Amino acid sequence: MWFGWIEVDLLLGDVHSLKAKRAVIRPILAEVRRRFEVSVAETGRQDLHRRAELSAGVVAADARHVVEVLDGIERLVAGRPEVAFLGARRRLHSSEDE
């Protein structure tokens, strides 16, 4: 069994409140969930209205599938015009890792 996760750092455009931030972030989270069937949430920078950190986790029998899903998530989020993609961190582990 393989599991991986990705943390994506975003800069939001013309956002002046946490309420406006949620209006930008929610559709992105929903699309990632719908398209990739993964667990995804806003996991950092929740008190800053122009920054966001989104994280998603994937579990699969095949490492290649986990990497493909993480790549897809990164491309989808980076391609959203309402946010600036600042970077991503990811990890991949096997259930046999020590």
mmCIF file with all atom_site columns, N, CA and C in Angstrom, residues 18-89:
data_model
loop_
_atom_site.group_PDB
_atom_site.id
_atom_site.type_symbol
_atom_site.label_atom_id
_atom_site.label_alt_id
_atom_site.label_comp_id
_atom_site.label_asym_id
_atom_site.label_entity_id
_atom_site.label_seq_id
_atom_site.pdbx_PDB_ins_code
_atom_site.Cartn_x
_atom_site.Cartn_y
_atom_site.Cartn_z
_atom_site.occupancy
_atom_site.B_iso_or_equiv
_atom_site.pdbx_formal_charge
_atom_site.auth_seq_id
_atom_site.auth_comp_id
_atom_site.auth_asym_id
_atom_site.auth_atom_id
_atom_site.pdbx_PDB_model_num
ATOM 1   N N  . LEU A 1 18 ? -11.608 37.303 5.131   1.00 0.00 ? 18 LEU A N  1
ATOM 2   C CA . LEU A 1 18 ? -11.611 35.844 5.237   1.00 0.00 ? 18 LEU A CA 1
ATOM 3   C C  . LEU A 1 18 ? -12.842 35.244 4.558   1.00 0.00 ? 18 LEU A C  1
ATOM 4   N N  . LYS A 1 19 ? -13.944 35.978 4.562   1.00 0.00 ? 19 LYS A N  1
ATOM 5   C CA . LYS A 1 19 ? -15.153 35.520 3.873   1.00 0.00 ? 19 LYS A CA 1
ATOM 6   C C  . LYS A 1 19 ? -14.912 35.431 2.361   1.00 0.00 ? 19 LYS A C  1
ATOM 7   N N  . ALA A 1 20 ? -14.257 36.419 1.803   1.00 0.00 ? 20 ALA A N  1
ATOM 8   C CA . ALA A 1 20 ? -13.928 36.403 0.379   1.00 0.00 ? 20 ALA A CA 1
ATOM 9   C C  . ALA A 1 20 ? -12.927 35.291 0.071   1.00 0.00 ? 20 ALA A C  1
ATOM 10  N N  . LYS A 1 21 ? -12.009 35.048 0.998   1.00 0.00 ? 21 LYS A N  1
ATOM 11  C CA . LYS A 1 21 ? -11.046 33.965 0.836   1.00 0.00 ? 21 LYS A CA 1
ATOM 12  C C  . LYS A 1 21 ? -11.775 32.628 0.738   1.00 0.00 ? 21 LYS A C  1
ATOM 13  N N  . ARG A 1 22 ? -12.732 32.392 1.622   1.00 0.00 ? 22 ARG A N  1
ATOM 14  C CA . ARG A 1 22 ? -13.501 31.142 1.583   1.00 0.00 ? 22 ARG A CA 1
ATOM 15  C C  . ARG A 1 22 ? -14.231 30.989 0.256   1.00 0.00 ? 22 ARG A C  1
ATOM 16  N N  . ALA A 1 23 ? -14.719 32.093 -0.289  1.00 0.00 ? 23 ALA A N  1
ATOM 17  C CA . ALA A 1 23 ? -15.438 32.046 -1.573  1.00 0.00 ? 23 ALA A CA 1
ATOM 18  C C  . ALA A 1 23 ? -14.516 31.615 -2.710  1.00 0.00 ? 23 ALA A C  1
ATOM 19  N N  . VAL A 1 24 ? -13.221 31.875 -2.599  1.00 0.00 ? 24 VAL A N  1
ATOM 20  C CA . VAL A 1 24 ? -12.251 31.451 -3.611  1.00 0.00 ? 24 VAL A CA 1
ATOM 21  C C  . VAL A 1 24 ? -11.810 30.013 -3.360  1.00 0.00 ? 24 VAL A C  1
ATOM 22  N N  . ILE A 1 25 ? -11.558 29.665 -2.105  1.00 0.00 ? 25 ILE A N  1
ATOM 23  C CA . ILE A 1 25 ? -10.988 28.363 -1.750  1.00 0.00 ? 25 ILE A CA 1
ATOM 24  C C  . ILE A 1 25 ? -12.003 27.223 -1.877  1.00 0.00 ? 25 ILE A C  1
ATOM 25  N N  . ARG A 1 26 ? -13.232 27.444 -1.444  1.00 0.00 ? 26 ARG A N  1
ATOM 26  C CA . ARG A 1 26 ? -14.231 26.360 -1.466  1.00 0.00 ? 26 ARG A CA 1
ATOM 27  C C  . ARG A 1 26 ? -14.415 25.700 -2.830  1.00 0.00 ? 26 ARG A C  1
ATOM 28  N N  . PRO A 1 27 ? -14.564 26.453 -3.919  1.00 0.00 ? 27 PRO A N  1
ATOM 29  C CA . PRO A 1 27 ? -14.710 25.789 -5.221  1.00 0.00 ? 27 PRO A CA 1
ATOM 30  C C  . PRO A 1 27 ? -13.479 24.981 -5.633  1.00 0.00 ? 27 PRO A C  1
ATOM 31  N N  . ILE A 1 28 ? -12.299 25.429 -5.247  1.00 0.00 ? 28 ILE A N  1
ATOM 32  C CA . ILE A 1 28 ? -11.083 24.681 -5.563  1.00 0.00 ? 28 ILE A CA 1
ATOM 33  C C  . ILE A 1 28 ? -11.081 23.359 -4.806  1.00 0.00 ? 28 ILE A C  1
ATOM 34  N N  . LEU A 1 29 ? -11.388 23.407 -3.513  1.00 0.00 ? 29 LEU A N  1
ATOM 35  C CA . LEU A 1 29 ? -11.449 22.177 -2.720  1.00 0.00 ? 29 LEU A CA 1
ATOM 36  C C  . LEU A 1 29 ? -12.488 21.214 -3.282  1.00 0.00 ? 29 LEU A C  1
ATOM 37  N N  . ALA A 1 30 ? -13.648 21.740 -3.650  1.00 0.00 ? 30 ALA A N  1
ATOM 38  C CA . ALA A 1 30 ? -14.724 20.895 -4.187  1.00 0.00 ? 30 ALA A CA 1
ATOM 39  C C  . ALA A 1 30 ? -14.310 20.240 -5.502  1.00 0.00 ? 30 ALA A C  1
ATOM 40  N N  . GLU A 1 31 ? -13.639 20.992 -6.362  1.00 0.00 ? 31 GLU A N  1
ATOM 41  C CA . GLU A 1 31 ? -13.218 20.431 -7.643  1.00 0.00 ? 31 GLU A CA 1
ATOM 42  C C  . GLU A 1 31 ? -12.155 19.345 -7.464  1.00 0.00 ? 31 GLU A C  1
ATOM 43  N N  . VAL A 1 32 ? -11.202 19.581 -6.557  1.00 0.00 ? 32 VAL A N  1
ATOM 44  C CA . VAL A 1 32 ? -10.184 18.566 -6.288  1.00 0.00 ? 32 VAL A CA 1
ATOM 45  C C  . VAL A 1 32 ? -10.847 17.299 -5.754  1.00 0.00 ? 32 VAL A C  1
ATOM 46  N N  . ARG A 1 33 ? -11.768 17.452 -4.796  1.00 0.00 ? 33 ARG A N  1
ATOM 47  C CA . ARG A 1 33 ? -12.488 16.300 -4.233  1.00 0.00 ? 33 ARG A CA 1
ATOM 48  C C  . ARG A 1 33 ? -13.242 15.531 -5.311  1.00 0.00 ? 33 ARG A C  1
ATOM 49  N N  . ARG A 1 34 ? -13.983 16.257 -6.136  1.00 0.00 ? 34 ARG A N  1
ATOM 50  C CA . ARG A 1 34 ? -14.821 15.638 -7.160  1.00 0.00 ? 34 ARG A CA 1
ATOM 51  C C  . ARG A 1 34 ? -13.988 14.942 -8.235  1.00 0.00 ? 34 ARG A C  1
ATOM 52  N N  . ARG A 1 35 ? -12.955 15.604 -8.671  1.00 0.00 ? 35 ARG A N  1
ATOM 53  C CA . ARG A 1 35 ? -12.173 15.096 -9.798  1.00 0.00 ? 35 ARG A CA 1
ATOM 54  C C  . ARG A 1 35 ? -11.257 13.934 -9.433  1.00 0.00 ? 35 ARG A C  1
ATOM 55  N N  . PHE A 1 36 ? -10.694 13.966 -8.212  1.00 0.00 ? 36 PHE A N  1
ATOM 56  C CA . PHE A 1 36 ? -9.690  12.970 -7.839  1.00 0.00 ? 36 PHE A CA 1
ATOM 57  C C  . PHE A 1 36 ? -10.136 12.031 -6.724  1.00 0.00 ? 36 PHE A C  1
ATOM 58  N N  . GLU A 1 37 ? -11.285 12.287 -6.125  1.00 0.00 ? 37 GLU A N  1
ATOM 59  C CA . GLU A 1 37 ? -11.806 11.459 -5.028  1.00 0.00 ? 37 GLU A CA 1
ATOM 60  C C  . GLU A 1 37 ? -10.763 11.282 -3.922  1.00 0.00 ? 37 GLU A C  1
ATOM 61  N N  . VAL A 1 38 ? -10.277 12.404 -3.418  1.00 0.00 ? 38 VAL A N  1
ATOM 62  C CA . VAL A 1 38 ? -9.267  12.423 -2.362  1.00 0.00 ? 38 VAL A CA 1
ATOM 63  C C  . VAL A 1 38 ? -9.781  13.247 -1.187  1.00 0.00 ? 38 VAL A C  1
ATOM 64  N N  . SER A 1 39 ? -9.102  13.112 -0.066  1.00 0.00 ? 39 SER A N  1
ATOM 65  C CA . SER A 1 39 ? -9.352  13.991 1.077   1.00 0.00 ? 39 SER A CA 1
ATOM 66  C C  . SER A 1 39 ? -8.547  15.258 0.852   1.00 0.00 ? 39 SER A C  1
ATOM 67  N N  . VAL A 1 40 ? -9.200  16.405 0.984   1.00 0.00 ? 40 VAL A N  1
ATOM 68  C CA . VAL A 1 40 ? -8.529  17.684 0.752   1.00 0.00 ? 40 VAL A CA 1
ATOM 69  C C  . VAL A 1 40 ? -9.113  18.725 1.700   1.00 0.00 ? 40 VAL A C  1
ATOM 70  N N  . ALA A 1 41 ? -8.243  19.618 2.192   1.00 0.00 ? 41 ALA A N  1
ATOM 71  C CA . ALA A 1 41 ? -8.689  20.645 3.134   1.00 0.00 ? 41 ALA A CA 1
ATOM 72  C C  . ALA A 1 41 ? -7.728  21.825 3.107   1.00 0.00 ? 41 ALA A C  1
ATOM 73  N N  . GLU A 1 42 ? -8.221  22.947 3.620   1.00 0.00 ? 42 GLU A N  1
ATOM 74  C CA . GLU A 1 42 ? -7.338  24.087 3.863   1.00 0.00 ? 42 GLU A CA 1
ATOM 75  C C  . GLU A 1 42 ? -6.639  23.801 5.184   1.00 0.00 ? 42 GLU A C  1
ATOM 76  N N  . THR A 1 43 ? -5.326  23.728 5.167   1.00 0.00 ? 43 THR A N  1
ATOM 77  C CA . THR A 1 43 ? -4.598  23.267 6.345   1.00 0.00 ? 43 THR A CA 1
ATOM 78  C C  . THR A 1 43 ? -3.634  24.286 6.940   1.00 0.00 ? 43 THR A C  1
ATOM 79  N N  . GLY A 1 44 ? -3.493  25.429 6.319   1.00 0.00 ? 44 GLY A N  1
ATOM 80  C CA . GLY A 1 44 ? -2.559  26.409 6.854   1.00 0.00 ? 44 GLY A CA 1
ATOM 81  C C  . GLY A 1 44 ? -2.880  27.812 6.399   1.00 0.00 ? 44 GLY A C  1
ATOM 82  N N  . ARG A 1 45 ? -2.297  28.757 7.109   1.00 0.00 ? 45 ARG A N  1
ATOM 83  C CA . ARG A 1 45 ? -2.469  30.185 6.813   1.00 0.00 ? 45 ARG A CA 1
ATOM 84  C C  . ARG A 1 45 ? -3.940  30.597 6.850   1.00 0.00 ? 45 ARG A C  1
ATOM 85  N N  . GLN A 1 46 ? -4.690  29.983 7.720   1.00 0.00 ? 46 GLN A N  1
ATOM 86  C CA . GLN A 1 46 ? -6.125  30.234 7.779   1.00 0.00 ? 46 GLN A CA 1
ATOM 87  C C  . GLN A 1 46 ? -6.470  31.617 8.319   1.00 0.00 ? 46 GLN A C  1
ATOM 88  N N  . ASP A 1 47 ? -5.539  32.244 9.016   1.00 0.00 ? 47 ASP A N  1
ATOM 89  C CA . ASP A 1 47 ? -5.793  33.581 9.547   1.00 0.00 ? 47 ASP A CA 1
ATOM 90  C C  . ASP A 1 47 ? -5.373  34.704 8.600   1.00 0.00 ? 47 ASP A C  1
ATOM 91  N N  . LEU A 1 48 ? -4.770  34.359 7.473   1.00 0.00 ? 48 LEU A N  1
ATOM 92  C CA . LEU A 1 48 ? -4.349  35.354 6.482   1.00 0.00 ? 48 LEU A CA 1
ATOM 93  C C  . LEU A 1 48 ? -5.318  35.341 5.312   1.00 0.00 ? 48 LEU A C  1
ATOM 94  N N  . HIS A 1 49 ? -5.847  36.491 4.941   1.00 0.00 ? 49 HIS A N  1
ATOM 95  C CA . HIS A 1 49 ? -6.879  36.510 3.907   1.00 0.00 ? 49 HIS A CA 1
ATOM 96  C C  . HIS A 1 49 ? -6.339  36.404 2.481   1.00 0.00 ? 49 HIS A C  1
ATOM 97  N N  . ARG A 1 50 ? -5.043  36.636 2.262   1.00 0.00 ? 50 ARG A N  1
ATOM 98  C CA . ARG A 1 50 ? -4.508  36.548 0.890   1.00 0.00 ? 50 ARG A CA 1
ATOM 99  C C  . ARG A 1 50 ? -3.621  35.333 0.659   1.00 0.00 ? 50 ARG A C  1
ATOM 100 N N  . ARG A 1 51 ? -3.450  34.486 1.665   1.00 0.00 ? 51 ARG A N  1
ATOM 101 C CA . ARG A 1 51 ? -2.627  33.278 1.528   1.00 0.00 ? 51 ARG A CA 1
ATOM 102 C C  . ARG A 1 51 ? -3.456  32.062 1.917   1.00 0.00 ? 51 ARG A C  1
ATOM 103 N N  . ALA A 1 52 ? -3.135  30.936 1.318   1.00 0.00 ? 52 ALA A N  1
ATOM 104 C CA . ALA A 1 52 ? -3.815  29.685 1.661   1.00 0.00 ? 52 ALA A CA 1
ATOM 105 C C  . ALA A 1 52 ? -2.865  28.520 1.473   1.00 0.00 ? 52 ALA A C  1
ATOM 106 N N  . GLU A 1 53 ? -3.037  27.517 2.305   1.00 0.00 ? 53 GLU A N  1
ATOM 107 C CA . GLU A 1 53 ? -2.329  26.260 2.140   1.00 0.00 ? 53 GLU A CA 1
ATOM 108 C C  . GLU A 1 53 ? -3.381  25.169 2.062   1.00 0.00 ? 53 GLU A C  1
ATOM 109 N N  . LEU A 1 54 ? -3.364  24.422 0.970   1.00 0.00 ? 54 LEU A N  1
ATOM 110 C CA . LEU A 1 54 ? -4.289  23.316 0.774   1.00 0.00 ? 54 LEU A CA 1
ATOM 111 C C  . LEU A 1 54 ? -3.499  22.019 0.809   1.00 0.00 ? 54 LEU A C  1
ATOM 112 N N  . SER A 1 55 ? -4.072  20.985 1.417   1.00 0.00 ? 55 SER A N  1
ATOM 113 C CA . SER A 1 55 ? -3.426  19.683 1.486   1.00 0.00 ? 55 SER A CA 1
ATOM 114 C C  . SER A 1 55 ? -4.395  18.609 1.041   1.00 0.00 ? 55 SER A C  1
ATOM 115 N N  . ALA A 1 56 ? -3.849  17.602 0.355   1.00 0.00 ? 56 ALA A N  1
ATOM 116 C CA . ALA A 1 56 ? -4.652  16.471 -0.101  1.00 0.00 ? 56 ALA A CA 1
ATOM 117 C C  . ALA A 1 56 ? -3.880  15.189 0.176   1.00 0.00 ? 56 ALA A C  1
ATOM 118 N N  . GLY A 1 57 ? -4.622  14.123 0.477   1.00 0.00 ? 57 GLY A N  1
ATOM 119 C CA . GLY A 1 57 ? -4.009  12.832 0.748   1.00 0.00 ? 57 GLY A CA 1
ATOM 120 C C  . GLY A 1 57 ? -4.588  11.747 -0.147  1.00 0.00 ? 57 GLY A C  1
ATOM 121 N N  . VAL A 1 58 ? -3.729  10.794 -0.554  1.00 0.00 ? 58 VAL A N  1
ATOM 122 C CA . VAL A 1 58 ? -4.111  9.725  -1.475  1.00 0.00 ? 58 VAL A CA 1
ATOM 123 C C  . VAL A 1 58 ? -3.558  8.404  -0.944  1.00 0.00 ? 58 VAL A C  1
ATOM 124 N N  . VAL A 1 59 ? -4.361  7.348  -1.034  1.00 0.00 ? 59 VAL A N  1
ATOM 125 C CA . VAL A 1 59 ? -3.918  5.999  -0.701  1.00 0.00 ? 59 VAL A CA 1
ATOM 126 C C  . VAL A 1 59 ? -4.248  5.097  -1.882  1.00 0.00 ? 59 VAL A C  1
ATOM 127 N N  . ALA A 1 60 ? -3.281  4.266  -2.300  1.00 0.00 ? 60 ALA A N  1
ATOM 128 C CA . ALA A 1 60 ? -3.509  3.354  -3.426  1.00 0.00 ? 60 ALA A CA 1
ATOM 129 C C  . ALA A 1 60 ? -2.552  2.166  -3.317  1.00 0.00 ? 60 ALA A C  1
ATOM 130 N N  . ALA A 1 61 ? -2.850  1.139  -4.071  1.00 0.00 ? 61 ALA A N  1
ATOM 131 C CA . ALA A 1 61 ? -2.006  -0.057 -4.080  1.00 0.00 ? 61 ALA A CA 1
ATOM 132 C C  . ALA A 1 61 ? -0.731  0.164  -4.886  1.00 0.00 ? 61 ALA A C  1
ATOM 133 N N  . ASP A 1 62 ? -0.736  1.135  -5.773  1.00 0.00 ? 62 ASP A N  1
ATOM 134 C CA . ASP A 1 62 ? 0.359   1.348  -6.717  1.00 0.00 ? 62 ASP A CA 1
ATOM 135 C C  . ASP A 1 62 ? 0.953   2.744  -6.531  1.00 0.00 ? 62 ASP A C  1
ATOM 136 N N  . ALA A 1 63 ? 2.260   2.831  -6.369  1.00 0.00 ? 63 ALA A N  1
ATOM 137 C CA . ALA A 1 63 ? 2.931   4.130  -6.190  1.00 0.00 ? 63 ALA A CA 1
ATOM 138 C C  . ALA A 1 63 ? 2.724   5.024  -7.401  1.00 0.00 ? 63 ALA A C  1
ATOM 139 N N  . ARG A 1 64 ? 2.745   4.439  -8.594  1.00 0.00 ? 64 ARG A N  1
ATOM 140 C CA . ARG A 1 64 ? 2.570   5.224  -9.810  1.00 0.00 ? 64 ARG A CA 1
ATOM 141 C C  . ARG A 1 64 ? 1.222   5.946  -9.808  1.00 0.00 ? 64 ARG A C  1
ATOM 142 N N  . HIS A 1 65 ? 0.180   5.276  -9.344  1.00 0.00 ? 65 HIS A N  1
ATOM 143 C CA . HIS A 1 65 ? -1.137  5.906  -9.293  1.00 0.00 ? 65 HIS A CA 1
ATOM 144 C C  . HIS A 1 65 ? -1.146  7.080  -8.314  1.00 0.00 ? 65 HIS A C  1
ATOM 145 N N  . VAL A 1 66 ? -0.514  6.908  -7.164  1.00 0.00 ? 66 VAL A N  1
ATOM 146 C CA . VAL A 1 66 ? -0.440  7.998  -6.185  1.00 0.00 ? 66 VAL A CA 1
ATOM 147 C C  . VAL A 1 66 ? 0.260   9.206  -6.793  1.00 0.00 ? 66 VAL A C  1
ATOM 148 N N  . VAL A 1 67 ? 1.377   8.990  -7.468  1.00 0.00 ? 67 VAL A N  1
ATOM 149 C CA . VAL A 1 67 ? 2.128   10.082 -8.091  1.00 0.00 ? 67 VAL A CA 1
ATOM 150 C C  . VAL A 1 67 ? 1.295   10.760 -9.178  1.00 0.00 ? 67 VAL A C  1
ATOM 151 N N  . GLU A 1 68 ? 0.580   9.986  -9.986  1.00 0.00 ? 68 GLU A N  1
ATOM 152 C CA . GLU A 1 68 ? -0.273  10.563 -11.030 1.00 0.00 ? 68 GLU A CA 1
ATOM 153 C C  . GLU A 1 68 ? -1.368  11.444 -10.435 1.00 0.00 ? 68 GLU A C  1
ATOM 154 N N  . VAL A 1 69 ? -1.977  10.997 -9.349  1.00 0.00 ? 69 VAL A N  1
ATOM 155 C CA . VAL A 1 69 ? -3.027  11.793 -8.704  1.00 0.00 ? 69 VAL A CA 1
ATOM 156 C C  . VAL A 1 69 ? -2.438  13.074 -8.125  1.00 0.00 ? 69 VAL A C  1
ATOM 157 N N  . LEU A 1 70 ? -1.307  12.971 -7.441  1.00 0.00 ? 70 LEU A N  1
ATOM 158 C CA . LEU A 1 70 ? -0.675  14.173 -6.876  1.00 0.00 ? 70 LEU A CA 1
ATOM 159 C C  . LEU A 1 70 ? -0.277  15.156 -7.976  1.00 0.00 ? 70 LEU A C  1
ATOM 160 N N  . ASP A 1 71 ? 0.240   14.641 -9.091  1.00 0.00 ? 71 ASP A N  1
ATOM 161 C CA . ASP A 1 71 ? 0.569   15.505 -10.230 1.00 0.00 ? 71 ASP A CA 1
ATOM 162 C C  . ASP A 1 71 ? -0.679  16.209 -10.756 1.00 0.00 ? 71 ASP A C  1
ATOM 163 N N  . GLY A 1 72 ? -1.775  15.465 -10.868 1.00 0.00 ? 72 GLY A N  1
ATOM 164 C CA . GLY A 1 72 ? -3.027  16.037 -11.358 1.00 0.00 ? 72 GLY A CA 1
ATOM 165 C C  . GLY A 1 72 ? -3.559  17.126 -10.445 1.00 0.00 ? 72 GLY A C  1
ATOM 166 N N  . ILE A 1 73 ? -3.472  16.893 -9.148  1.00 0.00 ? 73 ILE A N  1
ATOM 167 C CA . ILE A 1 73 ? -3.928  17.896 -8.178  1.00 0.00 ? 73 ILE A CA 1
ATOM 168 C C  . ILE A 1 73 ? -3.089  19.165 -8.316  1.00 0.00 ? 73 ILE A C  1
ATOM 169 N N  . GLU A 1 74 ? -1.779  19.004 -8.405  1.00 0.00 ? 74 GLU A N  1
ATOM 170 C CA . GLU A 1 74 ? -0.898  20.167 -8.539  1.00 0.00 ? 74 GLU A CA 1
ATOM 171 C C  . GLU A 1 74 ? -1.211  20.944 -9.812  1.00 0.00 ? 74 GLU A C  1
ATOM 172 N N  . ARG A 1 75 ? -1.399  20.253 -10.923 1.00 0.00 ? 75 ARG A N  1
ATOM 173 C CA . ARG A 1 75 ? -1.725  20.936 -12.193 1.00 0.00 ? 75 ARG A CA 1
ATOM 174 C C  . ARG A 1 75 ? -3.057  21.670 -12.106 1.00 0.00 ? 75 ARG A C  1
ATOM 175 N N  . LEU A 1 76 ? -4.063  21.020 -11.516 1.00 0.00 ? 76 LEU A N  1
ATOM 176 C CA . LEU A 1 76 ? -5.387  21.642 -11.415 1.00 0.00 ? 76 LEU A CA 1
ATOM 177 C C  . LEU A 1 76 ? -5.322  22.929 -10.597 1.00 0.00 ? 76 LEU A C  1
ATOM 178 N N  . VAL A 1 77 ? -4.704  22.856 -9.421  1.00 0.00 ? 77 VAL A N  1
ATOM 179 C CA . VAL A 1 77 ? -4.645  24.032 -8.545  1.00 0.00 ? 77 VAL A CA 1
ATOM 180 C C  . VAL A 1 77 ? -3.774  25.120 -9.168  1.00 0.00 ? 77 VAL A C  1
ATOM 181 N N  . ALA A 1 78 ? -2.645  24.747 -9.731  1.00 0.00 ? 78 ALA A N  1
ATOM 182 C CA . ALA A 1 78 ? -1.746  25.733 -10.345 1.00 0.00 ? 78 ALA A CA 1
ATOM 183 C C  . ALA A 1 78 ? -2.400  26.411 -11.542 1.00 0.00 ? 78 ALA A C  1
ATOM 184 N N  . GLY A 1 79 ? -3.330  25.743 -12.185 1.00 0.00 ? 79 GLY A N  1
ATOM 185 C CA . GLY A 1 79 ? -3.982  26.300 -13.368 1.00 0.00 ? 79 GLY A CA 1
ATOM 186 C C  . GLY A 1 79 ? -5.172  27.189 -13.078 1.00 0.00 ? 79 GLY A C  1
ATOM 187 N N  . ARG A 1 80 ? -5.542  27.323 -11.819 1.00 0.00 ? 80 ARG A N  1
ATOM 188 C CA . ARG A 1 80 ? -6.681  28.176 -11.482 1.00 0.00 ? 80 ARG A CA 1
ATOM 189 C C  . ARG A 1 80 ? -6.296  29.644 -11.628 1.00 0.00 ? 80 ARG A C  1
ATOM 190 N N  . PRO A 1 81 ? -7.065  30.415 -12.405 1.00 0.00 ? 81 PRO A N  1
ATOM 191 C CA . PRO A 1 81 ? -6.682  31.809 -12.661 1.00 0.00 ? 81 PRO A CA 1
ATOM 192 C C  . PRO A 1 81 ? -6.867  32.739 -11.462 1.00 0.00 ? 81 PRO A C  1
ATOM 193 N N  . GLU A 1 82 ? -7.690  32.358 -10.502 1.00 0.00 ? 82 GLU A N  1
ATOM 194 C CA . GLU A 1 82 ? -7.959  33.249 -9.374  1.00 0.00 ? 82 GLU A CA 1
ATOM 195 C C  . GLU A 1 82 ? -6.920  33.161 -8.267  1.00 0.00 ? 82 GLU A C  1
ATOM 196 N N  . VAL A 1 83 ? -5.931  32.276 -8.413  1.00 0.00 ? 83 VAL A N  1
ATOM 197 C CA . VAL A 1 83 ? -4.872  32.162 -7.415  1.00 0.00 ? 83 VAL A CA 1
ATOM 198 C C  . VAL A 1 83 ? -3.515  32.124 -8.107  1.00 0.00 ? 83 VAL A C  1
ATOM 199 N N  . ALA A 1 84 ? -2.490  32.520 -7.372  1.00 0.00 ? 84 ALA A N  1
ATOM 200 C CA . ALA A 1 84 ? -1.110  32.392 -7.848  1.00 0.00 ? 84 ALA A CA 1
ATOM 201 C C  . ALA A 1 84 ? -0.483  31.215 -7.110  1.00 0.00 ? 84 ALA A C  1
ATOM 202 N N  . PHE A 1 85 ? 0.024   30.263 -7.860  1.00 0.00 ? 85 PHE A N  1
ATOM 203 C CA . PHE A 1 85 ? 0.651   29.068 -7.314  1.00 0.00 ? 85 PHE A CA 1
ATOM 204 C C  . PHE A 1 85 ? 2.063   29.429 -6.858  1.00 0.00 ? 85 PHE A C  1
ATOM 205 N N  . LEU A 1 86 ? 2.333   29.285 -5.561  1.00 0.00 ? 86 LEU A N  1
ATOM 206 C CA . LEU A 1 86 ? 3.649   29.639 -5.020  1.00 0.00 ? 86 LEU A CA 1
ATOM 207 C C  . LEU A 1 86 ? 4.565   28.430 -4.863  1.00 0.00 ? 86 LEU A C  1
ATOM 208 N N  . GLY A 1 87 ? 3.978   27.240 -4.804  1.00 0.00 ? 87 GLY A N  1
ATOM 209 C CA . GLY A 1 87 ? 4.811   26.049 -4.662  1.00 0.00 ? 87 GLY A CA 1
ATOM 210 C C  . GLY A 1 87 ? 4.035   24.902 -4.048  1.00 0.00 ? 87 GLY A C  1
ATOM 211 N N  . ALA A 1 88 ? 4.662   23.731 -4.070  1.00 0.00 ? 88 ALA A N  1
ATOM 212 C CA . ALA A 1 88 ? 4.033   22.539 -3.500  1.00 0.00 ? 88 ALA A CA 1
ATOM 213 C C  . ALA A 1 88 ? 5.101   21.666 -2.861  1.00 0.00 ? 88 ALA A C  1
ATOM 214 N N  . ARG A 1 89 ? 4.709   21.001 -1.806  1.00 0.00 ? 89 ARG A N  1
ATOM 215 C CA . ARG A 1 89 ? 5.549   20.004 -1.154  1.00 0.00 ? 89 ARG A CA 1
ATOM 216 C C  . ARG A 1 89 ? 4.772   18.701 -1.169  1.00 0.00 ? 89 ARG A C  1
#
